[in-house]
XYZ file of N, CA, C and O in Angstrom:
636
model
N 149.265 79.576 116.504
C 149.889 78.274 116.294
C 149.019 77.173 116.911
O 148.412 77.349 117.942
N 148.974 76.038 116.249
C 148.187 74.909 116.729
C 148.800 74.303 117.983
O 150.006 74.329 118.173
N 147.946 73.721 118.812
C 148.446 73.007 119.982
C 149.163 71.742 119.504
O 148.948 71.267 118.385
N 149.989 71.198 120.365
C 150.707 69.973 120.000
C 149.723 68.856 119.681
O 149.925 68.092 118.736
N 148.623 68.788 120.445
C 147.613 67.757 120.178
C 147.046 67.907 118.771
O 146.893 66.929 118.042
N 146.728 69.121 118.381
C 146.198 69.354 117.034
C 147.225 68.973 115.972
O 146.867 68.455 114.917
N 148.500 69.213 116.265
C 149.556 68.903 115.296
C 149.681 67.397 115.071
O 149.676 66.929 113.933
N 149.792 66.624 116.178
C 149.963 65.185 115.966
C 148.675 64.540 115.459
O 148.710 63.575 114.706
N 147.537 65.105 115.854
C 146.269 64.574 115.359
C 146.148 64.799 113.852
O 145.675 63.934 113.119
N 146.623 65.950 113.380
C 146.623 66.237 111.948
C 147.485 65.223 111.191
O 147.090 64.721 110.140
N 148.640 64.894 111.753
C 149.520 63.895 111.135
C 148.796 62.546 111.078
O 148.762 61.883 110.038
N 148.196 62.159 112.170
C 147.489 60.883 112.244
C 146.335 60.830 111.247
O 146.162 59.845 110.530
N 145.567 61.896 111.173
C 144.416 61.932 110.266
C 144.842 61.888 108.800
O 144.155 61.294 107.973
N 145.973 62.493 108.486
C 146.452 62.451 107.098
C 146.872 61.043 106.692
O 146.905 60.719 105.512
N 147.195 60.214 107.668
C 147.560 58.828 107.379
C 146.330 57.932 107.225
O 146.406 56.860 106.629
N 145.206 58.347 107.753
C 144.002 57.532 107.797
C 143.607 56.904 106.460
O 143.314 55.716 106.414
N 143.597 57.651 105.356
C 143.166 57.039 104.094
C 144.046 55.875 103.625
O 143.634 55.069 102.811
N 145.248 55.788 104.160
C 146.185 54.753 103.730
C 146.072 53.468 104.551
O 146.741 52.488 104.253
N 145.252 53.512 105.593
C 145.120 52.332 106.438
C 146.462 51.946 107.020
O 147.199 52.791 107.504
N 146.785 50.675 106.942
C 148.035 50.197 107.524
C 149.136 50.039 106.472
O 150.112 49.336 106.680
N 148.988 50.732 105.336
C 150.021 50.706 104.298
C 151.106 51.716 104.649
O 150.838 52.775 105.202
N 152.327 51.390 104.286
C 153.437 52.307 104.526
C 153.313 53.502 103.586
O 153.081 53.354 102.390
N 153.410 54.695 104.149
C 153.336 55.929 103.358
C 154.763 56.436 103.183
O 155.401 56.876 104.134
N 155.235 56.332 101.961
C 156.607 56.764 101.703
C 156.666 58.178 101.133
O 157.731 58.773 101.073
N 155.518 58.717 100.737
C 155.465 60.066 100.166
C 155.281 61.104 101.264
O 154.193 61.235 101.829
N 156.327 61.835 101.559
C 156.254 62.869 102.596
C 155.326 64.010 102.188
O 154.872 64.797 103.014
N 154.968 64.045 100.910
C 154.105 65.096 100.379
C 152.723 65.169 101.021
O 152.075 66.213 100.983
N 152.250 64.073 101.613
C 150.920 64.121 102.240
C 150.917 65.038 103.461
O 149.866 65.411 103.949
N 152.108 65.392 103.935
C 152.212 66.269 105.102
C 152.535 67.702 104.704
O 153.031 68.482 105.513
N 152.227 68.052 103.452
C 152.473 69.408 102.972
C 151.787 70.408 103.901
O 150.656 70.206 104.336
N 152.504 71.449 104.248
C 151.959 72.475 105.127
C 152.341 72.273 106.587
O 152.089 73.136 107.418
N 152.925 71.130 106.902
C 153.413 70.892 108.267
C 154.928 71.041 108.226
O 155.602 70.348 107.452
N 155.464 71.950 109.037
C 156.914 72.143 108.990
C 157.630 70.891 109.491
O 157.089 70.097 110.249
N 158.869 70.711 109.045
C 159.633 69.482 109.317
C 159.824 69.225 110.817
O 159.750 68.103 111.270
N 160.058 70.271 111.601
C 160.273 70.099 113.039
C 159.001 69.559 113.701
O 159.043 68.629 114.482
N 157.868 70.153 113.349
C 156.577 69.704 113.896
C 156.287 68.278 113.465
O 155.836 67.455 114.262
N 156.562 67.964 112.199
C 156.337 66.619 111.675
C 157.205 65.605 112.429
O 156.722 64.560 112.866
N 158.481 65.938 112.606
C 159.409 65.058 113.326
C 158.918 64.808 114.753
O 158.869 63.666 115.212
N 158.525 65.871 115.449
C 158.046 65.740 116.830
C 156.761 64.904 116.896
O 156.601 64.057 117.771
N 155.855 65.166 115.974
C 154.583 64.437 115.955
C 154.794 62.958 115.668
O 154.185 62.089 116.317
N 155.659 62.660 114.714
C 155.933 61.260 114.370
C 156.586 60.549 115.542
O 156.213 59.419 115.877
N 157.524 61.205 116.207
C 158.178 60.594 117.371
C 157.150 60.323 118.474
O 157.148 59.252 119.096
N 156.272 61.281 118.700
C 155.248 61.140 119.738
C 154.288 59.998 119.411
O 154.002 59.141 120.247
N 153.784 59.980 118.181
C 152.834 58.939 117.775
C 153.478 57.552 117.786
O 152.843 56.573 118.169
N 154.735 57.479 117.405
C 155.449 56.197 117.422
C 155.671 55.733 118.861
O 155.550 54.544 119.161
N 155.977 56.674 119.765
C 156.183 56.322 121.173
C 154.911 55.746 121.785
O 154.973 54.905 122.680
N 153.763 56.187 121.290
C 152.476 55.676 121.787
C 151.960 54.514 120.932
O 150.817 54.075 121.097
N 152.786 54.046 120.026
C 152.482 52.909 119.161
C 151.221 53.101 118.307
O 150.507 52.148 118.022
N 150.950 54.343 117.930
C 149.844 54.610 117.016
C 150.315 54.527 115.569
O 149.506 54.334 114.660
N 151.622 54.687 115.360
C 152.223 54.544 114.035
C 153.546 53.802 114.166
O 154.123 53.721 115.254
N 154.012 53.267 113.029
C 155.379 52.762 112.915
C 156.124 53.802 112.105
O 155.640 54.261 111.070
N 157.283 54.182 112.579
C 158.089 55.173 111.878
C 159.340 54.514 111.333
O 160.006 53.753 112.034
N 159.633 54.828 110.094
C 160.859 54.354 109.464
C 161.801 55.532 109.233
O 162.710 55.466 108.421
N 161.554 56.618 109.964
C 162.380 57.820 109.884
C 163.563 57.647 110.831
O 163.474 56.943 111.833
N 164.652 58.307 110.520
C 165.858 58.180 111.325
C 166.466 59.552 111.601
O 166.355 60.465 110.797
N 167.097 59.634 112.770
C 167.848 60.831 113.120
C 169.309 60.414 113.218
O 169.652 59.477 113.932
N 170.169 61.128 112.493
C 171.595 60.790 112.502
C 172.262 61.369 113.739
O 171.655 62.153 114.477
N 173.501 61.003 113.942
C 174.258 61.473 115.102
C 174.385 62.985 115.161
O 174.447 63.574 116.236
N 174.399 63.618 113.993
C 174.517 65.087 113.974
C 173.165 65.789 114.037
O 173.061 66.995 113.874
N 172.113 65.008 114.279
C 170.781 65.592 114.450
C 169.984 65.720 113.163
O 168.846 66.187 113.183
N 170.544 65.307 112.032
C 169.825 65.385 110.757
C 168.728 64.323 110.731
O 168.948 63.163 111.034
N 167.539 64.742 110.355
C 166.380 63.851 110.329
C 166.098 63.454 108.890
O 166.038 64.301 107.992
N 165.921 62.151 108.666
C 165.618 61.702 107.308
C 164.296 60.949 107.288
O 164.001 60.156 108.187
N 163.531 61.223 106.260
C 162.228 60.606 106.076
C 162.414 59.200 105.552
O 163.109 58.963 104.583
N 161.748 58.237 106.202
C 161.798 56.863 105.743
C 160.416 56.276 105.552
O 160.268 55.135 105.157
N 159.392 57.069 105.874
C 158.020 56.588 105.746
C 157.421 56.258 107.105
O 158.133 56.098 108.097
N 156.104 56.173 107.124
C 155.369 55.831 108.338
C 154.141 55.026 107.953
O 153.698 55.064 106.808
N 153.616 54.297 108.930
C 152.357 53.595 108.687
C 151.559 53.555 109.980
O 152.124 53.518 111.080
N 150.252 53.578 109.821
C 149.368 53.439 110.975
C 149.449 52.017 111.507
O 149.598 51.065 110.741
N 149.350 51.874 112.802
C 149.231 50.552 113.411
C 147.738 50.271 113.618
O 146.896 51.164 113.440
N 147.422 49.064 114.030
C 146.026 48.738 114.344
C 145.517 49.648 115.457
O 144.377 50.128 115.421
N 146.374 49.936 116.434
C 145.995 50.829 117.526
C 145.711 52.238 116.993
O 144.776 52.900 117.445
N 146.486 52.678 116.021
C 146.260 53.988 115.409
C 144.942 54.040 114.654
O 144.203 55.017 114.730
N 144.650 52.972 113.908
C 143.362 52.907 113.200
C 142.205 52.930 114.181
O 141.207 53.614 113.964
N 142.342 52.178 115.275
C 141.288 52.158 116.291
C 141.106 53.532 116.912
O 139.987 53.959 117.177
N 142.211 54.242 117.149
C 142.131 55.578 117.728
C 141.317 56.510 116.830
O 140.512 57.311 117.310
N 141.487 56.375 115.538
C 140.773 57.234 114.592
C 139.329 56.780 114.347
O 138.505 57.567 113.903
N 139.025 55.532 114.640
C 137.683 55.022 114.377
C 136.690 55.562 115.404
O 137.001 55.705 116.573
N 135.494 55.867 114.943
C 134.471 56.454 115.818
C 134.101 55.541 116.979
O 133.822 56.011 118.072
N 134.100 54.232 116.741
C 133.705 53.309 117.811
C 134.893 52.775 118.610
O 134.718 52.009 119.550
N 136.092 53.182 118.247
C 137.276 52.751 118.997
C 137.801 51.393 118.585
O 138.808 50.935 119.107
N 137.131 50.740 117.638
C 137.595 49.462 117.123
C 137.800 48.399 118.193
O 137.175 48.417 119.249
N 138.697 47.494 117.924
C 138.963 46.408 118.865
C 139.585 46.901 120.164
O 139.403 46.292 121.210
N 140.310 48.014 120.096
C 140.908 48.568 121.310
C 139.816 48.873 122.331
O 139.967 48.585 123.516
N 138.705 49.451 121.875
C 137.600 49.760 122.786
C 136.965 48.473 123.312
O 136.617 48.385 124.488
N 136.831 47.483 122.434
C 136.227 46.223 122.865
C 137.069 45.529 123.922
O 136.538 44.857 124.797
N 138.385 45.693 123.861
C 139.260 45.065 124.852
C 139.068 45.662 126.239
O 139.429 45.055 127.233
N 138.495 46.847 126.314
C 138.296 47.517 127.592
C 136.925 47.217 128.197
O 136.611 47.693 129.265
N 136.121 46.436 127.507
C 134.781 46.105 127.982
C 134.839 44.817 128.791
O 135.449 43.833 128.373
N 134.213 44.843 129.932
C 134.110 43.644 130.763
C 132.696 43.114 130.615
O 131.726 43.832 130.851
N 132.599 41.879 130.228
C 131.286 41.264 130.030
C 131.058 40.262 131.152
O 131.878 39.373 131.381
N 129.952 40.443 131.843
C 129.561 39.513 132.897
C 128.306 38.811 132.413
O 127.321 39.451 132.076
N 128.358 37.488 132.375
C 127.210 36.725 131.913
C 126.609 35.962 133.084
O 127.287 35.180 133.742
N 125.359 36.222 133.335
C 124.608 35.495 134.353
C 123.384 34.906 133.657
O 122.651 35.629 132.986
N 123.169 33.624 133.838
C 121.998 33.039 133.207
C 120.742 33.369 134.017
O 120.809 33.860 135.141
N 119.614 33.081 133.412
C 118.309 33.392 134.011
C 118.162 32.784 135.404
O 117.722 33.438 136.350
N 118.570 31.533 135.548
C 118.446 30.847 136.831
C 119.301 31.491 137.919
O 118.868 31.615 139.075
N 120.495 31.921 137.563
C 121.387 32.554 138.540
C 120.823 33.884 139.014
O 120.839 34.188 140.212
N 120.303 34.676 138.080
C 119.722 35.976 138.446
C 118.516 35.774 139.363
O 118.375 36.451 140.384
N 117.678 34.830 139.004
C 116.507 34.557 139.841
C 116.925 34.075 141.231
O 116.328 34.478 142.238
N 117.952 33.236 141.295
C 118.432 32.735 142.592
C 118.987 33.885 143.437
O 118.739 33.939 144.660
N 119.701 34.811 142.813
C 120.232 35.972 143.541
C 119.089 36.843 144.074
O 119.136 37.321 145.206
N 118.067 37.038 143.242
C 116.923 37.839 143.670
C 116.181 37.154 144.824
O 115.812 37.812 145.810
N 115.983 35.844 144.710
C 115.283 35.101 145.777
C 116.093 35.131 147.067
O 115.520 35.254 148.163
N 117.380 35.051 146.958
C 118.253 35.119 148.131
C 118.128 36.477 148.821
O 118.076 36.564 150.053
N 118.061 37.535 148.023
C 117.895 38.884 148.585
C 116.545 39.012 149.283
O 116.443 39.608 150.363
N 115.518 38.448 148.681
C 114.187 38.475 149.295
C 114.231 37.725 150.627
O 113.707 38.199 151.643
N 114.869 36.564 150.631
C 114.948 35.740 151.850
C 115.668 36.484 152.982
O 115.304 36.355 154.142
N 116.680 37.277 152.649
C 117.430 38.024 153.668
C 116.695 39.280 154.155
O 117.106 39.901 155.116
N 115.645 39.639 153.456
C 114.920 40.864 153.825
C 114.141 40.669 155.128
O 113.983 39.548 155.611
N 113.644 41.762 155.640
C 112.866 41.699 156.899
C 111.360 41.580 156.640
O 110.560 41.701 157.567
N 110.992 41.313 155.412
C 109.567 41.170 155.072
C 108.982 39.933 155.764
O 109.701 38.983 156.071
N 107.658 39.939 156.005
C 106.996 38.768 156.609
C 107.166 37.541 155.710
O 107.262 37.656 154.486
N 107.197 36.365 156.313
C 107.425 35.121 155.574
C 106.433 34.918 154.437
O 106.809 34.469 153.352
N 105.168 35.236 154.655
C 104.151 35.054 153.608
C 104.466 35.932 152.395
O 104.339 35.492 151.246
N 104.889 37.148 152.646
C 105.243 38.076 151.561
C 106.488 37.569 150.825
O 106.553 37.632 149.594
N 107.458 37.054 151.576
C 108.669 36.508 150.969
C 108.320 35.350 150.039
O 108.815 35.270 148.907
N 107.458 34.459 150.513
C 107.071 33.294 149.719
C 106.402 33.714 148.420
O 106.727 33.208 147.342
N 105.470 34.652 148.508
C 104.760 35.133 147.320
C 105.727 35.778 146.328
O 105.672 35.506 145.123
N 106.600 36.624 146.842
C 107.546 37.333 145.978
C 108.510 36.350 145.300
O 108.781 36.460 144.097
N 108.993 35.368 146.036
C 109.903 34.373 145.446
C 109.195 33.557 144.367
O 109.796 33.250 143.323
N 107.913 33.244 144.577
C 107.150 32.510 143.557
C 107.012 33.351 142.288
O 107.125 32.836 141.182
N 106.753 34.641 142.478
C 106.619 35.542 141.318
C 107.943 35.641 140.559
O 107.968 35.678 139.324
N 109.045 35.704 141.294
C 110.367 35.765 140.659
C 110.621 34.496 139.851
O 111.033 34.552 138.689
N 110.369 33.335 140.449
C 110.624 32.056 139.787
C 109.775 31.853 138.547
O 110.189 31.191 137.601
N 108.574 32.441 138.520
C 107.684 32.267 137.363
C 107.898 33.332 136.285
O 107.267 33.282 135.235
N 108.772 34.253 136.555
C 109.038 35.350 135.623
C 109.655 34.828 134.325
O 110.550 33.983 134.346
N 109.170 35.309 133.203
C 109.718 34.928 131.900
C 111.033 35.640 131.605
O 111.373 36.646 132.233
N 111.758 35.128 130.631
C 113.064 35.681 130.277
C 112.964 37.138 129.813
O 113.805 37.967 130.168
N 111.952 37.463 129.035
C 111.801 38.830 128.520
C 111.557 39.824 129.662
O 112.158 40.908 129.700
N 110.692 39.439 130.584
C 110.398 40.313 131.730
C 111.648 40.496 132.591
O 111.947 41.592 133.063
N 112.399 39.414 132.766
C 113.627 39.480 133.559
C 114.654 40.395 132.884
O 115.299 41.212 133.540
N 114.770 40.267 131.582
C 115.709 41.102 130.826
C 115.365 42.581 130.963
O 116.247 43.427 131.109
N 114.081 42.898 130.924
C 113.644 44.288 131.086
C 113.917 44.815 132.493
O 114.134 46.003 132.693
N 113.900 43.931 133.472
C 114.065 44.313 134.872
C 115.533 44.542 135.272
O 115.821 45.321 136.174
N 116.458 43.884 134.586
C 117.864 43.879 135.001
C 118.508 45.267 135.104
O 119.150 45.555 136.114
N 118.363 46.165 134.127
C 119.000 47.476 134.295
C 118.537 48.215 135.557
O 119.352 48.798 136.287
N 117.241 48.162 135.838
C 116.719 48.802 137.043
C 117.202 48.079 138.299
O 117.497 48.716 139.312
N 117.294 46.776 138.219
C 117.761 45.980 139.350
C 119.201 46.354 139.721
O 119.513 46.555 140.893
N 120.052 46.480 138.732
C 121.447 46.862 138.981
C 121.516 48.270 139.563
O 122.217 48.515 140.548
N 120.769 49.209 138.974
C 120.760 50.591 139.486
C 120.279 50.650 140.925
O 120.883 51.310 141.771
N 119.190 49.961 141.210
C 118.646 49.950 142.573
C 119.638 49.328 143.550
O 119.787 49.780 144.678
N 120.294 48.285 143.121
C 121.271 47.625 143.977
C 122.405 48.560 144.359
O 122.825 48.613 145.517
N 122.878 49.309 143.405
C 123.973 50.252 143.676
C 123.478 51.411 144.532
O 124.134 51.816 145.490
N 122.307 51.940 144.185
C 121.753 53.073 144.940
C 121.464 52.726 146.395
O 121.593 53.562 147.284
N 121.046 51.502 146.636
C 120.591 51.118 147.968
C 121.600 50.299 148.766
O 121.224 49.599 149.701
N 122.839 50.404 148.396
C 123.879 49.704 149.145
C 124.526 50.707 150.098
O 125.475 51.381 149.733
N 124.004 50.822 151.319
C 124.510 51.844 152.241
C 125.974 51.658 152.608
O 126.678 52.624 152.872
N 126.433 50.439 152.584
C 127.826 50.212 152.939
C 128.694 49.912 151.712
O 129.739 49.294 151.818
N 128.252 50.395 150.533
C 128.970 50.135 149.294
C 130.406 50.649 149.350
O 131.330 49.938 148.971
N 130.608 51.854 149.846
C 131.950 52.434 149.911
C 132.852 51.586 150.815
O 133.973 51.244 150.439
N 132.345 51.211 151.967
C 133.131 50.403 152.895
C 133.426 49.031 152.281
O 134.534 48.519 152.359
N 132.420 48.435 151.644
C 132.607 47.125 151.020
C 133.644 47.210 149.905
O 134.543 46.354 149.812
N 133.555 48.249 149.041
C 134.519 48.406 147.961
C 135.925 48.589 148.516
O 136.880 48.018 148.006
N 136.053 49.386 149.567
C 137.359 49.618 150.179
C 137.961 48.296 150.673
O 139.138 48.015 150.461
N 137.138 47.463 151.293
C 137.603 46.173 151.794
C 137.926 45.231 150.629
O 138.957 44.570 150.613
N 137.032 45.181 149.636
C 137.198 44.275 148.515
C 138.432 44.616 147.671
O 139.103 43.729 147.155
N 138.716 45.907 147.535
C 139.834 46.341 146.711
C 141.151 46.386 147.470
O 142.194 46.660 146.905
N 141.085 46.122 148.775
C 142.295 46.030 149.589
C 142.840 47.351 149.879
O 143.846 47.798 150.082
């Protein structure tokens, strides 16, 4: 027997070709027993991946009323996660001048000799945008790797 995850995923995937149109033909779920279908639809509706127009009467009788995928359901099935995935992305924008100022500030706080600091800050300030863009991923990695008190700082910052 299939796991519950496989069962509800099968229901969701069978709805995929219909997009966000209401599916009134229960026939697309041929091969799925009614109890499994009912449970899967209830589960998917509870997670807002589908809208269900099915009803259960007071005596427990279940009637088919149709279902449709929601935008969240479509995103779940999409390889890139759709807009749902984009909503989970945090974008931080720092302009060229801000990044250079942060780098120069770090150089100034270092224990390097003043002459070396001056030379390094001049090189940073004269750096072109393309070179800076290439440097940023390594700069972020190095910053995280070399923050000896990162755990303590995060603990304090996060309260």
